mmCIF file of N, CA, C and O in Angstrom:
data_model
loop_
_atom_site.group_PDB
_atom_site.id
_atom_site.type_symbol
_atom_site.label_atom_id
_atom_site.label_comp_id
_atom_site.label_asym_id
_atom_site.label_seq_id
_atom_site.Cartn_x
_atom_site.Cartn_y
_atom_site.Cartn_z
ATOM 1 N N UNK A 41 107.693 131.233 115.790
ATOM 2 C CA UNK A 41 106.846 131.035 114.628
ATOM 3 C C UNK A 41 107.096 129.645 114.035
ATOM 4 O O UNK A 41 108.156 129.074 114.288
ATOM 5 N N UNK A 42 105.923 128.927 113.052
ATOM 6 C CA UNK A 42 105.589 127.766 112.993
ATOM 7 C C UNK A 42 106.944 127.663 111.198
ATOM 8 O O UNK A 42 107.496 128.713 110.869
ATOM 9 N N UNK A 43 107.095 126.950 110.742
ATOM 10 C CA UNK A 43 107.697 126.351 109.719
ATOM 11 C C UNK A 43 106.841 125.851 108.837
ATOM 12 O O UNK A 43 106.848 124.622 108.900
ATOM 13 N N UNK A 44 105.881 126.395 107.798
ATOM 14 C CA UNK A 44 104.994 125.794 107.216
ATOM 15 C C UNK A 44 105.860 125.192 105.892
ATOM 16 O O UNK A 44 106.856 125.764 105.449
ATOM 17 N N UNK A 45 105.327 123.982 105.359
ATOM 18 C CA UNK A 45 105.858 123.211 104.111
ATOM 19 C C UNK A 45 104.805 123.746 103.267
ATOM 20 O O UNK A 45 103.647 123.821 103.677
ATOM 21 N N UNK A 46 105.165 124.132 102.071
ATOM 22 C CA UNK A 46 104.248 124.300 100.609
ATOM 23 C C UNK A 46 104.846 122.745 99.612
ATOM 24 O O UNK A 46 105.922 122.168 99.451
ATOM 25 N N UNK A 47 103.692 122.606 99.226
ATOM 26 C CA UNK A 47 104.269 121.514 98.019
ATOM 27 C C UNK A 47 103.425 121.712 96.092
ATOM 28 O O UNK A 47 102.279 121.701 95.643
ATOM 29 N N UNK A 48 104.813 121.867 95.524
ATOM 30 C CA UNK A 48 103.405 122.841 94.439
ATOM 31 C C UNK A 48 103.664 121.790 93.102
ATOM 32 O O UNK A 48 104.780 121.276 93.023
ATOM 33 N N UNK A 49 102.989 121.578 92.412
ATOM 34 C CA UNK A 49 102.934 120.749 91.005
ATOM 35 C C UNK A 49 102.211 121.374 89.929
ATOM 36 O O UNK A 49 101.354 122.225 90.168
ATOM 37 N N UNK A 50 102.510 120.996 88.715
ATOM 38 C CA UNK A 50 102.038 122.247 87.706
ATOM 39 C C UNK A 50 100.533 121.297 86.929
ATOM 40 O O UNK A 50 100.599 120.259 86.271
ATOM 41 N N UNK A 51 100.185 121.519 87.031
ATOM 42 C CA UNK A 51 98.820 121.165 86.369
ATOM 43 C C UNK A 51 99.496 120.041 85.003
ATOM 44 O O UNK A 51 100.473 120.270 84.290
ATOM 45 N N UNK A 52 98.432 118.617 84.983
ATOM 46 C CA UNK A 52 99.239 117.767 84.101
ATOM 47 C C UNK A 52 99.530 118.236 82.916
ATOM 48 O O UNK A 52 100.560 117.923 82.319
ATOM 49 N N UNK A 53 98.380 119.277 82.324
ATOM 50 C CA UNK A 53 98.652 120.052 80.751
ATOM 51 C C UNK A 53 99.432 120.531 80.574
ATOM 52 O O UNK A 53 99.794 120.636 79.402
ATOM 53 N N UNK A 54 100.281 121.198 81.750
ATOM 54 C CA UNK A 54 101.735 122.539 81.330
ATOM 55 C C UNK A 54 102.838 121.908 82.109
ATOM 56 O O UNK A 54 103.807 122.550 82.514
ATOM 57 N N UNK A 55 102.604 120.181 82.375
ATOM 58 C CA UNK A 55 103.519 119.684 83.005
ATOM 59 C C UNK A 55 104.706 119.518 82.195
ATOM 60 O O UNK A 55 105.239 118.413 82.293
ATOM 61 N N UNK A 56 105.389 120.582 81.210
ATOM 62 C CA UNK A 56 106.012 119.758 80.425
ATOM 63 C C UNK A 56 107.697 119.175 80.758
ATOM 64 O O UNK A 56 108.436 118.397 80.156
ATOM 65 N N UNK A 57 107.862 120.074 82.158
ATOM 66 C CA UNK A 57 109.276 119.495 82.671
ATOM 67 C C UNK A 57 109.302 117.771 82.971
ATOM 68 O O UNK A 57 110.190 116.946 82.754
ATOM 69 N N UNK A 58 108.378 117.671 83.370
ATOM 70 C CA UNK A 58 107.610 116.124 83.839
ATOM 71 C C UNK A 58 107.640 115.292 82.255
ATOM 72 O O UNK A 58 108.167 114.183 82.158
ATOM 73 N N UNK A 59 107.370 115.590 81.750
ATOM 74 C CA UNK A 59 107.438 114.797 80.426
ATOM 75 C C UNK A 59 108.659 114.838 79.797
ATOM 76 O O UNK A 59 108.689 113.854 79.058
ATOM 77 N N UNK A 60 109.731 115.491 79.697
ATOM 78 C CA UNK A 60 110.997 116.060 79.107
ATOM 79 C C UNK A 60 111.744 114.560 80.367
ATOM 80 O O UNK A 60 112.257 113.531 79.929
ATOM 81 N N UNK A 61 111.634 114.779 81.386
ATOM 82 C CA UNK A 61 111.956 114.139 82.642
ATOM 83 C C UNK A 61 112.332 112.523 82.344
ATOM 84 O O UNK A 61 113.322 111.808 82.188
ATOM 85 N N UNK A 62 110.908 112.441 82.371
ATOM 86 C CA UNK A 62 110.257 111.153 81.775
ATOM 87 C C UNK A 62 110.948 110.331 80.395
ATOM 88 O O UNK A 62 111.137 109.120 80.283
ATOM 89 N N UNK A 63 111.254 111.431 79.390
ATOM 90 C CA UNK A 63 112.036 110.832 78.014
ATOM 91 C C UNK A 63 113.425 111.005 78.101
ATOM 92 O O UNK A 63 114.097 110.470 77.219
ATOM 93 N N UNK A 64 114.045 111.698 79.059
ATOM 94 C CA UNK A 64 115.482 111.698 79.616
ATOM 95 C C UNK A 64 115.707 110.157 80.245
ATOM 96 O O UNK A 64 116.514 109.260 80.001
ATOM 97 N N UNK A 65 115.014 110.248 80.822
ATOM 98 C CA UNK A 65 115.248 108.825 82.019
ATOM 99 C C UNK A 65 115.084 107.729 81.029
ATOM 100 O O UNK A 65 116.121 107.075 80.921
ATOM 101 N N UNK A 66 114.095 107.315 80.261
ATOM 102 C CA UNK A 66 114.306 106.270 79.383
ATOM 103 C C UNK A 66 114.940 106.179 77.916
ATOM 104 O O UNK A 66 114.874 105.222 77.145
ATOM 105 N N UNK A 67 115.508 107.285 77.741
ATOM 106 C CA UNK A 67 116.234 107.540 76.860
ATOM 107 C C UNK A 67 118.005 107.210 77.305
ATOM 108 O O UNK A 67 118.725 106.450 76.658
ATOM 109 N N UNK A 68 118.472 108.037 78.636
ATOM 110 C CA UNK A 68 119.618 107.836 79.051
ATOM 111 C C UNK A 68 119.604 106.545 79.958
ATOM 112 O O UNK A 68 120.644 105.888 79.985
ATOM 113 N N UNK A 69 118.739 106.203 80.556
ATOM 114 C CA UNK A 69 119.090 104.983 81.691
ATOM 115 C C UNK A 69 118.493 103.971 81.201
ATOM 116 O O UNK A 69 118.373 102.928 81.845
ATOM 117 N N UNK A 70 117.918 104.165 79.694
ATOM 118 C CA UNK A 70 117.027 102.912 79.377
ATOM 119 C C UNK A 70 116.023 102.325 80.032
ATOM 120 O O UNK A 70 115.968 101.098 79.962
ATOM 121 N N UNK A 71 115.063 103.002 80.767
ATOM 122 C CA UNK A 71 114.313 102.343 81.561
ATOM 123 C C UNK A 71 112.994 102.371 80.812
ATOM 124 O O UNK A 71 112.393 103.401 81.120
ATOM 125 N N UNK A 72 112.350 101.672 79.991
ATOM 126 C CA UNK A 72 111.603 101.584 79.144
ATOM 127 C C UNK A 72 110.143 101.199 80.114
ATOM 128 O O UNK A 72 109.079 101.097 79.503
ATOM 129 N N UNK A 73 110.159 101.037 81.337
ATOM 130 C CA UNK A 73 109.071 100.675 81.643
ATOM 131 C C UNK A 73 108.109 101.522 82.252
ATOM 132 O O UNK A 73 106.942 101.163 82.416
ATOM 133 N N UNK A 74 108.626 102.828 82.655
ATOM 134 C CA UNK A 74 108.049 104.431 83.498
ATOM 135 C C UNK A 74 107.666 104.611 82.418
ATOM 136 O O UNK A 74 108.128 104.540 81.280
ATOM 137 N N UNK A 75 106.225 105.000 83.145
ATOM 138 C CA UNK A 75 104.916 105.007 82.299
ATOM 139 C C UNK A 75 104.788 107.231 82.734
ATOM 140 O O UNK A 75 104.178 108.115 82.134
ATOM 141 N N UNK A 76 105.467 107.271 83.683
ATOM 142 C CA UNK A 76 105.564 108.829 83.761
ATOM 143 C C UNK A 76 106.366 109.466 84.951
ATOM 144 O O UNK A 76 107.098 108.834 85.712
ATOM 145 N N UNK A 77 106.154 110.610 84.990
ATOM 146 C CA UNK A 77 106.974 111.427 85.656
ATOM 147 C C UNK A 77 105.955 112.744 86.638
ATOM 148 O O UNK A 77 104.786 113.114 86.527
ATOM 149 N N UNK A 78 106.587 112.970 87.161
ATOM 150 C CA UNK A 78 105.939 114.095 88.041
ATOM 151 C C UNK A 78 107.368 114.783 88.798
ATOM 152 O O UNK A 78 108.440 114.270 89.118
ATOM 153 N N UNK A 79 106.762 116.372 88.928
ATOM 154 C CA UNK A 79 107.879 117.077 89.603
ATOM 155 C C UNK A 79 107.308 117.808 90.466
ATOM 156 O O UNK A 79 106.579 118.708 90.047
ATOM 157 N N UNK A 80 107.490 117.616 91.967
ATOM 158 C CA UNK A 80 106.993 118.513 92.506
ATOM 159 C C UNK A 80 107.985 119.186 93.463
ATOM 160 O O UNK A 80 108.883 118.625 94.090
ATOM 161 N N UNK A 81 107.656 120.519 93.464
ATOM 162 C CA UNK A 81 108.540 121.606 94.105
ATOM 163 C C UNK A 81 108.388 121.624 95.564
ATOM 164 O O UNK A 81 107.190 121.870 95.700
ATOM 165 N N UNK A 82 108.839 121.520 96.601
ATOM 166 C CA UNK A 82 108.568 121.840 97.809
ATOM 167 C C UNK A 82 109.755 123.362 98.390
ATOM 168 O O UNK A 82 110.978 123.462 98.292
ATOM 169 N N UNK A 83 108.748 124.312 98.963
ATOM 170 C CA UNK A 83 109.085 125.474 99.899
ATOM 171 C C UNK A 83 108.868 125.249 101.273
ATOM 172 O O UNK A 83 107.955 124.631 101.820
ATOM 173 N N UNK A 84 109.950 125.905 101.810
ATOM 174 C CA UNK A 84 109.417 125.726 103.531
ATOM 175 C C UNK A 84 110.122 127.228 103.608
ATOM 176 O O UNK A 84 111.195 127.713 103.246
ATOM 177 N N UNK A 85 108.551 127.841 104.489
ATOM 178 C CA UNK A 85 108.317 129.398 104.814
ATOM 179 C C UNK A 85 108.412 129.428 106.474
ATOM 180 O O UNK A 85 107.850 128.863 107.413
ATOM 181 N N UNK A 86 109.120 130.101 106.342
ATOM 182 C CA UNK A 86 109.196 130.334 108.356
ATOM 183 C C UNK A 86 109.372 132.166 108.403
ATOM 184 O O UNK A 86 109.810 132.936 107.549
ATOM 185 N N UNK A 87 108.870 132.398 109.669
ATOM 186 C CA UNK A 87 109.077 133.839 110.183
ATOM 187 C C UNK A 87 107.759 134.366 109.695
ATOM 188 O O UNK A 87 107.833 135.569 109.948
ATOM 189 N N UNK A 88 106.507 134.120 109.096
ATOM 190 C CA UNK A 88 105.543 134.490 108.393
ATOM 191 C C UNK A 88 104.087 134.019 109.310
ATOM 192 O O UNK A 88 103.810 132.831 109.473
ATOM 193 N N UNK A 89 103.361 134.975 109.778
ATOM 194 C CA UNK A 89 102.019 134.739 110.137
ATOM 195 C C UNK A 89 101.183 134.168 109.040
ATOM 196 O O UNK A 89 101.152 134.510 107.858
ATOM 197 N N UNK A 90 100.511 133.233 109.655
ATOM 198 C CA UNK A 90 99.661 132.526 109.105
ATOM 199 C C UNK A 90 98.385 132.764 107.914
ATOM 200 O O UNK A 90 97.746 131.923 107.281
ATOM 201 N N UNK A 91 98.335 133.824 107.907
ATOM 202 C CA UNK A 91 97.162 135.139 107.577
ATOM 203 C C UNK A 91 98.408 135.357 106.374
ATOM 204 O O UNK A 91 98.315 135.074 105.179
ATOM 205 N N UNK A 92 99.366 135.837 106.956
ATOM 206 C CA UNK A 92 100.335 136.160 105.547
ATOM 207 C C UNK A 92 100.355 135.281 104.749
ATOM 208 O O UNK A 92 99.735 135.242 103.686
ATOM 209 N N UNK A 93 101.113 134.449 105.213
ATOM 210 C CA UNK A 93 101.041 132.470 104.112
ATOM 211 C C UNK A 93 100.218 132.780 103.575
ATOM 212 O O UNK A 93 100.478 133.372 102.527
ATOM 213 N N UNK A 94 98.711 132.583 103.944
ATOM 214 C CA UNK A 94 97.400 132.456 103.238
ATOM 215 C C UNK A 94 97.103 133.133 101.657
ATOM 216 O O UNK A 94 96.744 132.591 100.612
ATOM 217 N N UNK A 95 97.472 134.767 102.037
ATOM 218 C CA UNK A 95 97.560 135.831 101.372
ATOM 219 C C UNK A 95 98.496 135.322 100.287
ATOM 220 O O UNK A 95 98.043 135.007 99.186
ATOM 221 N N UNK A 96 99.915 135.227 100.600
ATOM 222 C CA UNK A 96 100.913 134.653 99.560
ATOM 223 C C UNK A 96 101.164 133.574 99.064
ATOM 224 O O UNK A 96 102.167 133.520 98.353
ATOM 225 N N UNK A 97 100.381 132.392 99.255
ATOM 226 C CA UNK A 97 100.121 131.402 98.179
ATOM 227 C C UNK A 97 99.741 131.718 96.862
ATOM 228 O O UNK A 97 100.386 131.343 95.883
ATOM 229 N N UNK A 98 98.994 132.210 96.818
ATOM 230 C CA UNK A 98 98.148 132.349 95.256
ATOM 231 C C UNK A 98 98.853 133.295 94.583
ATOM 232 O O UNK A 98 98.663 133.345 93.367
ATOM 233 N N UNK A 99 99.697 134.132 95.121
ATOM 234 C CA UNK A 99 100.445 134.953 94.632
ATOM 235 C C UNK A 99 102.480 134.585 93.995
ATOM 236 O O UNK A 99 103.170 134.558 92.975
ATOM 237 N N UNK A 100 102.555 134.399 95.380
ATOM 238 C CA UNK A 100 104.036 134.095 95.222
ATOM 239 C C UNK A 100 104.467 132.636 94.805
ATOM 240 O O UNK A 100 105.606 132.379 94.415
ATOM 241 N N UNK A 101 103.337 131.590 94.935
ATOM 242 C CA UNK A 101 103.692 129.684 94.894
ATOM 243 C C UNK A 101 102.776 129.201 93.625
ATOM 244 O O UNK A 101 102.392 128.106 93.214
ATOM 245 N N UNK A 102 102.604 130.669 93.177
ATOM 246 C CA UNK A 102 101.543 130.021 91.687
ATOM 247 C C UNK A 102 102.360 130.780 90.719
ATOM 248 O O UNK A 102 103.169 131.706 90.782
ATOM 249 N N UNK A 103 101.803 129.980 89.727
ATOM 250 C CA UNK A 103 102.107 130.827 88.153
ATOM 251 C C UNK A 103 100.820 131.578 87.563
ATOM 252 O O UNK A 103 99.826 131.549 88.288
ATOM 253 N N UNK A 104 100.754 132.004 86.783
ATOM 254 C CA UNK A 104 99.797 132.731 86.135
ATOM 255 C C UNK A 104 99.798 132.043 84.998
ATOM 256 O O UNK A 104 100.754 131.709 84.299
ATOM 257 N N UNK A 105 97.882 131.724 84.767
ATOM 258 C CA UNK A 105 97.549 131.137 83.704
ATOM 259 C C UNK A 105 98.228 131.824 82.250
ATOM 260 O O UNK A 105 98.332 133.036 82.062
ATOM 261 N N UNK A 106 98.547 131.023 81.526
ATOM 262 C CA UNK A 106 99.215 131.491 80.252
ATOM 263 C C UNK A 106 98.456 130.469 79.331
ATOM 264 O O UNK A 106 98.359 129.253 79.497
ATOM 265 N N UNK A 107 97.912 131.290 78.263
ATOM 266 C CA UNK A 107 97.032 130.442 77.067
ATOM 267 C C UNK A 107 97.582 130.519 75.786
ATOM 268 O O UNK A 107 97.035 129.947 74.844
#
């Protein structure tokens, strides 16, 4: 069986680890010139048919909208 990579990022509105990130780094390392931040998670799924993956993205590699 194949080794598929997932790569997941949170939508820029509920990005708020990415922004916390962002005021750490120029707060502690002084780097006044990062204009931003991004975090993205990567999974790697093995032993799983392809059809399964499919099925368990939207389920298991997402969050649920919260308003």
């Amino acid at each position: 069986m194949a080794v598929y990579r997932i790569y997941v990022e949170k939508k820029p509105r509920y990005a708020v680890e990415g922004d916390q990130l962002l005021s750490d780094l120029k707060t502690s390392l002084r780097i006044e010139g990062l204009t931003g931040s991004r975090i993205i998670n990567r999974y790697d799924v093995e032993d799983i048919s392809k059809v399964d993956l499919e099925r368990s993205i939207p389920v298991v590699f997402s969050e649920p909208a919260v308003y």
